[in-house]
mmCIF file with all atom_site columns, C-alpha atoms in Angstrom:
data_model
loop_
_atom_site.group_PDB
_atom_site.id
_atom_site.type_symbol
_atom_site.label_atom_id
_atom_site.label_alt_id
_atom_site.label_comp_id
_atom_site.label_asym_id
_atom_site.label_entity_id
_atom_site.label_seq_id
_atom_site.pdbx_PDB_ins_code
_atom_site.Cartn_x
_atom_site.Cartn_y
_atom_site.Cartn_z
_atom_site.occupancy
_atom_site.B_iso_or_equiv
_atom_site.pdbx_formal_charge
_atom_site.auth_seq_id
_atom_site.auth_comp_id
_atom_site.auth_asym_id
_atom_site.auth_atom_id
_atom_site.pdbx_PDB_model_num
ATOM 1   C CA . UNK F 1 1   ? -17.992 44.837 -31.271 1.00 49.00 ? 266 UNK F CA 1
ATOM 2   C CA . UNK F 1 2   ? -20.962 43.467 -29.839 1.00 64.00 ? 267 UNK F CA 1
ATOM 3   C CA . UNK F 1 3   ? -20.688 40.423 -27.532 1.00 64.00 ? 268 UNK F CA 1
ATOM 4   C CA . UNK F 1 4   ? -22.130 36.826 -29.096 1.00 78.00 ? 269 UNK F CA 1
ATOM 5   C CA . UNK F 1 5   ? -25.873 36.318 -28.727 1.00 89.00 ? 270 UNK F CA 1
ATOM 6   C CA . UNK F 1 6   ? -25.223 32.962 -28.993 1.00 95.00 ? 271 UNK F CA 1
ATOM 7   C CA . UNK F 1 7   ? -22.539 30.642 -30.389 1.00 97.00 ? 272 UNK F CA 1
ATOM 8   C CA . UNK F 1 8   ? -22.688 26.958 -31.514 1.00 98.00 ? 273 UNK F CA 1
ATOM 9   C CA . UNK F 1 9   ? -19.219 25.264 -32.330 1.00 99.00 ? 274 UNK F CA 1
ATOM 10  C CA . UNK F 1 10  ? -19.320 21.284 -33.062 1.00 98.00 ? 275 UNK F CA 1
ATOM 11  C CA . UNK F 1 11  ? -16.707 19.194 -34.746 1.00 98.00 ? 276 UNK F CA 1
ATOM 12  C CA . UNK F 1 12  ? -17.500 17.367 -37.900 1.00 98.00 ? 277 UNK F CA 1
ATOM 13  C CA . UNK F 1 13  ? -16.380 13.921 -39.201 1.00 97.00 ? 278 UNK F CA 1
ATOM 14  C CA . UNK F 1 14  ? -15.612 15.235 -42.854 1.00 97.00 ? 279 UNK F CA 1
ATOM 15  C CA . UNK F 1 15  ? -12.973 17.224 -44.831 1.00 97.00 ? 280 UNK F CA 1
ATOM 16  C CA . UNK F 1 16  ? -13.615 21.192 -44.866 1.00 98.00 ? 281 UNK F CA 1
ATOM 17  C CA . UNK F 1 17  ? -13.779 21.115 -48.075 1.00 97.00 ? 282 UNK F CA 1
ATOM 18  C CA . UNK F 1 18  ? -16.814 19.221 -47.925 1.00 98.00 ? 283 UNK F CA 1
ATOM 19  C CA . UNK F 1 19  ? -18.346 21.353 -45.280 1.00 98.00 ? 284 UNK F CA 1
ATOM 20  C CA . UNK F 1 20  ? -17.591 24.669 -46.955 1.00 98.00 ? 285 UNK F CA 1
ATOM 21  C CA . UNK F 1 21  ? -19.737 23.202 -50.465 1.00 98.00 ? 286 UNK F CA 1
ATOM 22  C CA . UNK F 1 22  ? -22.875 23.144 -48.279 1.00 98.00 ? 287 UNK F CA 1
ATOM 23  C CA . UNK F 1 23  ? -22.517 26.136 -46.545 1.00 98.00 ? 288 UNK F CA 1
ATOM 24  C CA . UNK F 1 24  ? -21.279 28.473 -49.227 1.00 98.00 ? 289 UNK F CA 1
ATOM 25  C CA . UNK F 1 25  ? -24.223 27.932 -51.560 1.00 97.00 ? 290 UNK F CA 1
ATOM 26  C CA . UNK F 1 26  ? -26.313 30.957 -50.203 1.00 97.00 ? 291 UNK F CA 1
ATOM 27  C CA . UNK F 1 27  ? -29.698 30.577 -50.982 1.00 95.00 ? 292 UNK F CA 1
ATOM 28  C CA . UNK F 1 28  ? -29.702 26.740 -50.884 1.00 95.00 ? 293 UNK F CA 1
ATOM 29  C CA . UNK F 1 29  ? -30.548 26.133 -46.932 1.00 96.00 ? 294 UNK F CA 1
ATOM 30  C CA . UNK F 1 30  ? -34.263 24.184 -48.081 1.00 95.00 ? 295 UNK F CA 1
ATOM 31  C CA . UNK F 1 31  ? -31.843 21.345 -49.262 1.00 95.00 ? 296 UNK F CA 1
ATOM 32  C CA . UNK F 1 32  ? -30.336 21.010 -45.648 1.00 95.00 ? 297 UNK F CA 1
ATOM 33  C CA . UNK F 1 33  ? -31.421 23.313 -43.360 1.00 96.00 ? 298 UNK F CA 1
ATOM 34  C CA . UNK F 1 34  ? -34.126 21.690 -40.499 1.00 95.00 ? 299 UNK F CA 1
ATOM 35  C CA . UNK F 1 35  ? -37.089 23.440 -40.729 1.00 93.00 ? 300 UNK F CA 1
ATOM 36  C CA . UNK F 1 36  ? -36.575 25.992 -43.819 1.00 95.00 ? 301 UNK F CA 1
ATOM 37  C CA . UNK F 1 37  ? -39.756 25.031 -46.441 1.00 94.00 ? 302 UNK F CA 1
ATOM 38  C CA . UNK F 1 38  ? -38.344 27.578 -48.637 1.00 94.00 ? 303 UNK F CA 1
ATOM 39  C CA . UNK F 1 39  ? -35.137 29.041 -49.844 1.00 95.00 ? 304 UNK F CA 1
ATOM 40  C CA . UNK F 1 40  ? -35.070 31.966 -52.364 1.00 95.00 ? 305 UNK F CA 1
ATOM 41  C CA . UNK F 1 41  ? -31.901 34.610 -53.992 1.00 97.00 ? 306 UNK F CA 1
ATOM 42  C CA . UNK F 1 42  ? -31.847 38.053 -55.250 1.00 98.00 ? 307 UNK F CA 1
ATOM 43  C CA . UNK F 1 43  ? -28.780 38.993 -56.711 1.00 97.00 ? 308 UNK F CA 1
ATOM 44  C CA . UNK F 1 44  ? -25.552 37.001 -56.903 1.00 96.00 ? 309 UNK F CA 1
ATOM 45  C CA . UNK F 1 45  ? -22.408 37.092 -54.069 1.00 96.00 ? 310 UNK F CA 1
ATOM 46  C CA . UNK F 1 46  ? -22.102 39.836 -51.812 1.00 98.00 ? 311 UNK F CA 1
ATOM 47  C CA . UNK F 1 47  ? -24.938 42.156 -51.356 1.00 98.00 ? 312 UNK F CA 1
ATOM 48  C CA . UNK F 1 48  ? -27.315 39.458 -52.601 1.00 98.00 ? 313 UNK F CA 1
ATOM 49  C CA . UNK F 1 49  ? -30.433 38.748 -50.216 1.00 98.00 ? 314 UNK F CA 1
ATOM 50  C CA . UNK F 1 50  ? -31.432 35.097 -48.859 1.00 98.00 ? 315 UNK F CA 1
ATOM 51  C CA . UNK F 1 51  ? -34.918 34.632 -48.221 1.00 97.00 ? 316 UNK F CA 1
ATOM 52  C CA . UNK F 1 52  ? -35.777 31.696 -45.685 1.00 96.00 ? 317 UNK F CA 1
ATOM 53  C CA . UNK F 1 53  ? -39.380 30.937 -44.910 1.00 94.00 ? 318 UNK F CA 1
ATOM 54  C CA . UNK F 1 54  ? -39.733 28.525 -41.768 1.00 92.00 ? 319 UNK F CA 1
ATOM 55  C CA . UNK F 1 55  ? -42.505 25.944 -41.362 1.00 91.00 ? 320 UNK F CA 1
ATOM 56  C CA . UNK F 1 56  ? -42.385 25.430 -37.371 1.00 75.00 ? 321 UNK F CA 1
ATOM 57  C CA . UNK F 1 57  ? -41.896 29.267 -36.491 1.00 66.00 ? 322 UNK F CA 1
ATOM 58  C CA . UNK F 1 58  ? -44.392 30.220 -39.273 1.00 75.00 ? 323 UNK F CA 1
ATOM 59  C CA . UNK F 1 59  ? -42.099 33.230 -40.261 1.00 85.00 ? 324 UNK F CA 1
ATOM 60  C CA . UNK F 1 60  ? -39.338 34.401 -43.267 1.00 92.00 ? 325 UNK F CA 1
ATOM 61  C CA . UNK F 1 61  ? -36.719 35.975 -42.609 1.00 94.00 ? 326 UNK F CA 1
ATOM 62  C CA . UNK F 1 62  ? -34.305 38.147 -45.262 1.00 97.00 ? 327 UNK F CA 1
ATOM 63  C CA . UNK F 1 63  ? -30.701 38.226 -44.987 1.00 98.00 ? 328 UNK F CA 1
ATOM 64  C CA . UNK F 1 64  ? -27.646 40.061 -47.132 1.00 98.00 ? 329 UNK F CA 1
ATOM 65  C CA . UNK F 1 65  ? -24.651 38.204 -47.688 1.00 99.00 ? 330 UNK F CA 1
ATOM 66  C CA . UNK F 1 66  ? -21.740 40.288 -46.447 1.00 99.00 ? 331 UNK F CA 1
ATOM 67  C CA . UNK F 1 67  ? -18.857 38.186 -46.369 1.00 98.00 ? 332 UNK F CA 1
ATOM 68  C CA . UNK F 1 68  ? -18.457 34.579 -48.653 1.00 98.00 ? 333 UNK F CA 1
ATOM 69  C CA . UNK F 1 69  ? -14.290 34.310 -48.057 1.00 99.00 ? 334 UNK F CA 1
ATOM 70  C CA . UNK F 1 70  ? -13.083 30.872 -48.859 1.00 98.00 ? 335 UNK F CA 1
ATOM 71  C CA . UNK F 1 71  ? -9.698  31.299 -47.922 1.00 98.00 ? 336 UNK F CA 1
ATOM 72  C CA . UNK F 1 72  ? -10.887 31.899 -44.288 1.00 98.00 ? 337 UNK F CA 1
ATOM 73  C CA . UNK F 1 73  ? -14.315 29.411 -45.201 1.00 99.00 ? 338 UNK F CA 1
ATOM 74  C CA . UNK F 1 74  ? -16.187 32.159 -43.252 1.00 99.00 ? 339 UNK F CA 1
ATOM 75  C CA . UNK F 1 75  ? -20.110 32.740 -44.259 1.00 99.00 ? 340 UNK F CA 1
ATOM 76  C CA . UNK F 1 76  ? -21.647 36.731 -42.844 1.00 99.00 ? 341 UNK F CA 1
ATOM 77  C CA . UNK F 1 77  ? -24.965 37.827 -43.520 1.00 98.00 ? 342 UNK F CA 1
ATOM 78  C CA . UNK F 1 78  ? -27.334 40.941 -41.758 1.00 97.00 ? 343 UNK F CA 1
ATOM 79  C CA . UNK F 1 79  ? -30.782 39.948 -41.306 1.00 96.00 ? 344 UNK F CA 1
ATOM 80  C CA . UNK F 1 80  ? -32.097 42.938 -42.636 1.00 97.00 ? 345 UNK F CA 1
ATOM 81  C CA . UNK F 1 81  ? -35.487 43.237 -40.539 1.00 88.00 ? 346 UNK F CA 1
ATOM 82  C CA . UNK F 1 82  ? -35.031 45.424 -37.258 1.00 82.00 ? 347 UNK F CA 1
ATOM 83  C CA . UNK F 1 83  ? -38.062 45.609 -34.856 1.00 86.00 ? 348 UNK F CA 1
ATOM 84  C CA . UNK F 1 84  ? -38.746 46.705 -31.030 1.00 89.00 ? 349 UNK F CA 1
ATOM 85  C CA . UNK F 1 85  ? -37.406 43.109 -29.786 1.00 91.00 ? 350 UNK F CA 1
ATOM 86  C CA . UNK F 1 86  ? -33.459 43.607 -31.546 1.00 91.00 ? 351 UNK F CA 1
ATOM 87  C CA . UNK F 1 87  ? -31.467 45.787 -34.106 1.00 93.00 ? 352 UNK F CA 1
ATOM 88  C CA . UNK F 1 88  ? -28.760 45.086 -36.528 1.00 93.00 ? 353 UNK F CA 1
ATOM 89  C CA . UNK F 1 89  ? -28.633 41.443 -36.330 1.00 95.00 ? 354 UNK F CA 1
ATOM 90  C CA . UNK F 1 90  ? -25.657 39.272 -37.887 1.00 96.00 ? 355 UNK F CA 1
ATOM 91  C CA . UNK F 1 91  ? -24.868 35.496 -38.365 1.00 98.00 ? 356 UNK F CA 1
ATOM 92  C CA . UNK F 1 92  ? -21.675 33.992 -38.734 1.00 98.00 ? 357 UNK F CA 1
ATOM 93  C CA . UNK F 1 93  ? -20.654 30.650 -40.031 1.00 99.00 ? 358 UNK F CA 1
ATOM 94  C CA . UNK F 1 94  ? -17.074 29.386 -40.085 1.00 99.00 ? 359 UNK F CA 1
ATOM 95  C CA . UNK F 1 95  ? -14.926 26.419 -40.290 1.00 99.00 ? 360 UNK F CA 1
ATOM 96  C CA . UNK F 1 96  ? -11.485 25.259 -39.565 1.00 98.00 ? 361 UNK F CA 1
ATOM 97  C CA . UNK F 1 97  ? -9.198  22.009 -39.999 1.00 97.00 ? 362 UNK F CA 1
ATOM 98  C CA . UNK F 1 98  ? -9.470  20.422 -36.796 1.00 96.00 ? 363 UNK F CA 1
ATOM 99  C CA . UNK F 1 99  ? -7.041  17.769 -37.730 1.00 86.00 ? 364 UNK F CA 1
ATOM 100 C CA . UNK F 1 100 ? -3.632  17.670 -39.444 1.00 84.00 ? 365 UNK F CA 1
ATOM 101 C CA . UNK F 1 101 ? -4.823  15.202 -42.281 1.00 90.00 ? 366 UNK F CA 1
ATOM 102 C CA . UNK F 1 102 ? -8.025  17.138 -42.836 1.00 88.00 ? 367 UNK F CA 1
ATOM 103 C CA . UNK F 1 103 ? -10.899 14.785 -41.939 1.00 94.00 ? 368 UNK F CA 1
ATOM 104 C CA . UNK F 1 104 ? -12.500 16.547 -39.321 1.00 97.00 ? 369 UNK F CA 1
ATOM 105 C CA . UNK F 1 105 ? -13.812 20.064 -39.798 1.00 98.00 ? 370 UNK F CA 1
ATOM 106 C CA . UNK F 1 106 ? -14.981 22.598 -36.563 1.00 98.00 ? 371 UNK F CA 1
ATOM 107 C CA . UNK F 1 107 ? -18.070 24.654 -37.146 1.00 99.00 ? 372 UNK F CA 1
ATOM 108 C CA . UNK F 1 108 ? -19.134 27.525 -35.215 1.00 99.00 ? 373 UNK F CA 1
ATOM 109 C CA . UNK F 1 109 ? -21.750 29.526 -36.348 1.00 98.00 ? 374 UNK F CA 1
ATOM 110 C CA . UNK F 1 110 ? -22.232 32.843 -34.017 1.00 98.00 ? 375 UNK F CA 1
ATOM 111 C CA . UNK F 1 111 ? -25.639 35.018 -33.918 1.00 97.00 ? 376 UNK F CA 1
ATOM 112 C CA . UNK F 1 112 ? -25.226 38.848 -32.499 1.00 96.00 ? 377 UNK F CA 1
ATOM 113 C CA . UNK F 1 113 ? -27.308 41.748 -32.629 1.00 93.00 ? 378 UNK F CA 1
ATOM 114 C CA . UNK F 1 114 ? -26.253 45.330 -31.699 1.00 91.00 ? 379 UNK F CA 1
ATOM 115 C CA . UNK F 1 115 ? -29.240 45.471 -29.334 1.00 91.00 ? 380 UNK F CA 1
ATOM 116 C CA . UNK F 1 116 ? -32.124 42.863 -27.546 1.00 92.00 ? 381 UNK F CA 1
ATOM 117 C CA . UNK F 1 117 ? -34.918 43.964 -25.830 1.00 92.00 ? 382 UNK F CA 1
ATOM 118 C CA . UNK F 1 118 ? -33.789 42.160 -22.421 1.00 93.00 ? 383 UNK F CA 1
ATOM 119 C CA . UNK F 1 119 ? -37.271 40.413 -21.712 1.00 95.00 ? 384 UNK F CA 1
ATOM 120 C CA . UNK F 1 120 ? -36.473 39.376 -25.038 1.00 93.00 ? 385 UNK F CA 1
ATOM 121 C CA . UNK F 1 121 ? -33.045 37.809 -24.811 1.00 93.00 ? 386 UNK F CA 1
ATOM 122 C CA . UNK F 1 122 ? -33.347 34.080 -23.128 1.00 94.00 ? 387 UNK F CA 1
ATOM 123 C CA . UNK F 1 123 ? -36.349 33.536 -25.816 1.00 94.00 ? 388 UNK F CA 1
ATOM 124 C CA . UNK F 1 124 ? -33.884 34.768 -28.375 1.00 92.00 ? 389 UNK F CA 1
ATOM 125 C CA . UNK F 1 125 ? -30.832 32.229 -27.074 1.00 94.00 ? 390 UNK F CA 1
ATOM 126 C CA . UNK F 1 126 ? -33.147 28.965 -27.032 1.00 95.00 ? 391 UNK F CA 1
ATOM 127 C CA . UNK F 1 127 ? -34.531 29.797 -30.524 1.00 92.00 ? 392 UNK F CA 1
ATOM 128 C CA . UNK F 1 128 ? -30.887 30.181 -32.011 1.00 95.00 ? 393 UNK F CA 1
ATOM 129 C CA . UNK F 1 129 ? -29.682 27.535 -30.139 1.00 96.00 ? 394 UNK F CA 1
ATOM 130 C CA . UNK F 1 130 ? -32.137 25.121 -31.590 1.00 95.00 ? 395 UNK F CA 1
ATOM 131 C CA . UNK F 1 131 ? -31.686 26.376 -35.348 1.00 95.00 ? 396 UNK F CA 1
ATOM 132 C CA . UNK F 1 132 ? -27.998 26.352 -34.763 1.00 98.00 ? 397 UNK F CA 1
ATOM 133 C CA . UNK F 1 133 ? -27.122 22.789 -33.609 1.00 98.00 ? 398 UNK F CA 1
ATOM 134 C CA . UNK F 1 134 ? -30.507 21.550 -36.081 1.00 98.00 ? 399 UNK F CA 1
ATOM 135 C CA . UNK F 1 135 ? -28.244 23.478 -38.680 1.00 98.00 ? 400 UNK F CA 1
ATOM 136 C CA . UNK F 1 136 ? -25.130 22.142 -37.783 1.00 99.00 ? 401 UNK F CA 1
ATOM 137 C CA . UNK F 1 137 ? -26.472 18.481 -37.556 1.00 98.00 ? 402 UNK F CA 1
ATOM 138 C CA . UNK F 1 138 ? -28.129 18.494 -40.413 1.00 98.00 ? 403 UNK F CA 1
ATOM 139 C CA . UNK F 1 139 ? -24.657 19.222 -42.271 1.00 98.00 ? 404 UNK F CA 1
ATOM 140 C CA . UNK F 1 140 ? -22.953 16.886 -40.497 1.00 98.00 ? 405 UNK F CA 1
ATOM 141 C CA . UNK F 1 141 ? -25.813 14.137 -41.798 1.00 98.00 ? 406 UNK F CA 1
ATOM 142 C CA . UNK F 1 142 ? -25.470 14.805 -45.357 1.00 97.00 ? 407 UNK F CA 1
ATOM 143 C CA . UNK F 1 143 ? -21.539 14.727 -45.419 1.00 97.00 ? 408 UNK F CA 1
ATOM 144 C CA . UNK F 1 144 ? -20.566 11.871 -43.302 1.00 93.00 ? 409 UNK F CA 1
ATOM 145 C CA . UNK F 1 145 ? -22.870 9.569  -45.152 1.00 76.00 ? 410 UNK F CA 1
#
């Protein structure tokens, strides 16, 4: 198993139930994910592809759902471009109670790639950091309105 690229983990004012109903409609992310001008599907559940074009980064990016589990509220997808800069990229979103009555809701989402080109690594880190928390935030806006 490959070591984390990079991992975001923020608690959430609202139920997980909540969270999961943003997170776990794959192919959605233009609705509520910063940056993302548009938000496409092929297919339906696992083994269907996301395509996410981005407005500030001027690039799209396609990505297979591997894993959509709500007993374990856990999102997977592979990006499924490789190039000279990394190979075999994943994401992972996933959520937990925080608190015993179920108002608050943890959610780490962790990138990781099989390989980086090393010159290419801190670049990597602040871009996914920045999507990540923008991500997260951007949740936590829409449910704890």
């Amino acid at each position: 198993m490959t070591s984390p690229t990079k991992e975001v983990s923020k608690v959430i004012d609202a139920p997980i139930g909540e969270v999961w109903a943003i997170i776990s409609a794959w192919g959605s992310e233009r609705l509520w994910f910063p940056g993302v001008i548009k938000s496409s599907v092929e297919g339906f559940g696992i083994g269907s592809v996301r395509t996410l074009t981005f407005s500030d980064h001027s690039f799209s990016v396609s990505e297979r759902l591997e894993v959509a589990d709500p007993s374990t509220h856990t999102i997977s997808y592979l990006i499924l471009r490789d190039d000279d800069k990394m190979k075999k990229s994943r994401g992972t979103l996933s959520l937990t109670e925080v608190d015993d009555d179920g108002a608050k809701t943890r959610f780490t989402w962790t990138g990781r790639s099989e390989w980086i080109a090393p010159e290419f690594k801190p670049q990597l880190e602040d871009m996914l950091d920045g999507m990540f928390n923008g991500a997260i935030d951007a949740v936590a806006k829409i449910v704890t309105k």
